[in-house]
CSV table of C-alpha atoms in Angstrom, one decimal:
chain,number,residue,atom,x,y,z
A,982,MET,CA,10.8,11.9,14.6
A,983,SER,CA,14.5,12.3,14.4
A,984,PRO,CA,16.5,9.9,12.1
A,985,GLU,CA,18.3,8.5,15.1
A,986,GLU,CA,15.0,7.7,16.9
A,987,ASN,CA,13.8,4.1,16.9
A,988,VAL,CA,10.4,3.7,15.2
A,989,LYS,CA,8.0,0.8,15.0
A,990,LEU,CA,7.1,0.1,11.4
A,991,THR,CA,4.4,-2.4,10.4
A,992,VAL,CA,4.1,-3.5,6.8
A,993,PHE,CA,1.0,-5.1,5.3
A,994,GLY,CA,0.7,-6.7,1.9
A,995,LYS,CA,-0.8,-9.3,-0.3
A,996,LEU,CA,0.7,-12.7,-0.8
A,997,LYS,CA,1.7,-13.9,-4.2
A,998,ARG,CA,-0.8,-16.4,-5.6
A,999,GLY,CA,0.5,-20.0,-5.4
A,1000,SER,CA,3.6,-19.0,-3.5
A,1001,SER,CA,5.3,-21.4,-1.1
A,1002,PRO,CA,5.1,-20.7,2.6
A,1003,ILE,CA,7.2,-17.7,3.6
A,1004,LYS,CA,10.6,-18.6,5.1
A,1005,TRP,CA,10.5,-15.9,7.8
A,1006,ASP,CA,13.9,-16.7,9.4
A,1007,ASP,CA,15.6,-16.2,6.0
A,1008,PHE,CA,13.5,-13.1,5.4
A,1009,LYS,CA,14.3,-11.6,8.8
A,1010,GLU,CA,18.0,-12.1,8.3
A,1011,VAL,CA,18.1,-10.5,4.8
A,1012,PHE,CA,15.8,-7.6,5.8
A,1013,GLN,CA,17.8,-6.8,8.9
A,1014,ASN,CA,21.0,-6.9,6.9
A,1015,LYS,CA,19.6,-4.5,4.3
A,1016,PHE,CA,17.8,-2.0,6.6
A,1017,GLY,CA,19.3,-2.7,10.1
A,1018,GLY,CA,17.0,-2.8,13.1
A,1019,SER,CA,15.0,-5.9,14.1
A,1020,VAL,CA,12.0,-7.7,12.6
A,1021,LEU,CA,10.0,-8.5,15.7
A,1022,HIS,CA,6.8,-10.0,14.5
A,1023,ASN,CA,5.6,-11.6,11.2
A,1024,SER,CA,2.5,-13.4,10.0
A,1025,ALA,CA,0.9,-14.7,6.9
A,1026,VAL,CA,-2.9,-15.4,7.0
A,1027,LYS,CA,-5.0,-16.3,4.0
A,1028,ALA,CA,-3.9,-13.9,1.2
A,1029,GLU,CA,-2.1,-11.3,3.3
A,1030,PHE,CA,1.2,-10.9,5.2
A,1031,SER,CA,2.5,-8.5,7.7
A,1032,PHE,CA,5.7,-7.9,9.6
A,1033,THR,CA,6.8,-5.4,12.3
A,1034,TRP,CA,10.2,-3.8,12.3
A,1035,VAL,CA,12.0,-1.6,14.8
A,1036,GLY,CA,14.9,0.6,13.7
A,1037,THR,CA,16.1,4.0,12.6
A,1038,SER,CA,16.2,3.7,8.8
A,1039,PHE,CA,12.5,4.1,8.2
A,1040,GLU,CA,13.0,6.8,5.6
A,1041,GLU,CA,14.9,4.3,3.5
A,1042,ILE,CA,12.1,1.7,3.8
A,1043,ILE,CA,9.4,4.3,2.8
A,1044,SER,CA,11.6,5.4,-0.2
A,1045,ALA,CA,12.0,1.7,-1.2
A,1046,ALA,CA,8.2,1.2,-1.0
A,1047,GLU,CA,7.5,4.4,-3.1
A,1048,SER,CA,10.0,3.3,-5.8
A,1049,GLY,CA,8.6,-0.3,-6.0
A,1050,SER,CA,11.9,-1.8,-4.9
A,1051,LEU,CA,10.4,-3.0,-1.6
A,1052,ASP,CA,7.8,-4.9,-3.5
A,1053,SER,CA,10.6,-6.6,-5.5
A,1054,PHE,CA,12.5,-7.3,-2.3
A,1055,VAL,CA,9.7,-9.0,-0.5
A,1056,GLN,CA,8.6,-10.9,-3.6
A,1057,THR,CA,11.9,-12.8,-3.5
A,1058,HIS,CA,10.6,-14.3,-0.2
A,1059,GLY,CA,7.2,-15.4,-1.4
A,1060,MET,CA,5.3,-12.2,-0.6
A,1061,GLY,CA,3.5,-9.9,-3.1
A,1062,GLN,CA,2.7,-6.2,-3.2
A,1063,ILE,CA,3.1,-3.9,-0.2
A,1064,LYS,CA,-0.3,-2.4,0.6
A,1065,GLU,CA,0.6,0.0,3.4
A,1066,ILE,CA,3.2,0.9,6.0
A,1067,LEU,CA,2.3,2.2,9.4
A,1068,ILE,CA,4.8,4.0,11.6
A,1069,ASN,CA,3.8,4.4,15.3
A,1070,GLY,CA,0.2,4.0,14.2
A,1071,GLY,CA,0.2,6.6,11.4
A,1072,CYS,CA,0.0,5.6,7.7
A,1073,TYR,CA,3.2,6.7,5.9
A,1074,TYR,CA,2.7,4.7,2.7
A,1075,GLN,CA,-0.3,3.2,0.9
A,1076,ALA,CA,-0.1,1.5,-2.5
A,1077,ILE,CA,-2.0,3.1,-5.4
A,1078,PRO,CA,-4.3,0.6,-7.0
A,1079,LYS,CA,-3.3,-0.7,-10.4
A,1080,VAL,CA,-5.1,1.3,-13.1
A,1081,PRO,CA,-6.7,-0.8,-15.8
A,1082,SER,CA,-5.8,-0.2,-19.4
A,1083,ARG,CA,-9.4,0.7,-20.2
A,1084,PRO,CA,-11.0,2.9,-17.5
A,1085,PRO,CA,-14.8,3.1,-17.3
A,1086,ARG,CA,-16.5,5.3,-19.9
A,1087,LEU,CA,-17.4,8.8,-18.6
A,1088,LEU,CA,-20.7,10.4,-19.3
A,1089,ASP,CA,-21.3,14.2,-19.5
A,1090,VAL,CA,-24.2,15.4,-17.3
A,1091,SER,CA,-26.1,18.6,-17.8
A,1092,THR,CA,-26.2,21.3,-15.2
A,1093,ASP,CA,-30.0,20.7,-14.8
A,1094,ASP,CA,-29.4,17.0,-14.2
A,1095,LEU,CA,-26.7,17.9,-11.5
A,1096,LYS,CA,-29.1,20.3,-9.8
A,1097,GLN,CA,-31.8,17.6,-9.6
A,1098,ALA,CA,-29.4,14.9,-8.4
A,1099,ILE,CA,-27.5,17.0,-5.8
A,1100,HIS,CA,-30.2,16.4,-3.1
A,1101,GLN,CA,-29.6,12.6,-3.4
A,1102,VAL,CA,-25.8,12.9,-3.0
A,1103,ASP,CA,-24.2,12.2,0.4
A,1104,VAL,CA,-20.5,12.2,-0.7
A,1105,LEU,CA,-18.8,14.0,-3.6
A,1106,LEU,CA,-15.4,12.8,-4.5
A,1107,LEU,CA,-13.1,15.0,-6.6
A,1108,THR,CA,-9.7,14.1,-7.9
A,1109,ALA,CA,-7.0,16.5,-9.2
A,1110,THR,CA,-5.4,14.4,-11.9
A,1111,GLU,CA,-6.5,11.8,-14.5
A,1112,LEU,CA,-4.3,9.1,-12.8
A,1113,GLU,CA,-6.0,9.8,-9.5
A,1114,ARG,CA,-9.5,9.5,-11.1
A,1115,GLN,CA,-8.5,6.2,-12.7
A,1116,ALA,CA,-7.2,4.9,-9.4
A,1117,VAL,CA,-10.4,5.8,-7.6
A,1118,HIS,CA,-12.5,4.1,-10.3
A,1119,THR,CA,-10.3,1.0,-9.9
A,1120,ALA,CA,-10.7,0.9,-6.2
A,1121,MET,CA,-14.4,1.3,-6.2
A,1122,ASP,CA,-16.8,-1.6,-6.6
A,1123,PRO,CA,-19.6,-1.1,-9.1
């Protein structure tokens, strides 16, 4: 994708609790003034919102999502956190779950216990950093 090429970007997110209905016309105008392009479709159903944008400054939008400034921007219009951004069907941004201040307690397991349990394991998930481990624990249901 070249920076001059138009892309279709779809943003999905969670609505703020207790927020007023989204004023899409106001949002469209402000978003288009900030990022250019055109907001083509938007919706808010239950606790989620989405909008589709076509333009060339997608890198600026991804950067804004990664820095958290896109969350702040959409929150001024009754929306909440950005969950993911798809560009031409591929996921270019996905929010990392909030990590609780007290992550679950870890238990050491002996090698013998691991050898015994390995036959019952269908999926093994490894993380590279402590933050990633905490994010995985946060996203998993007990």
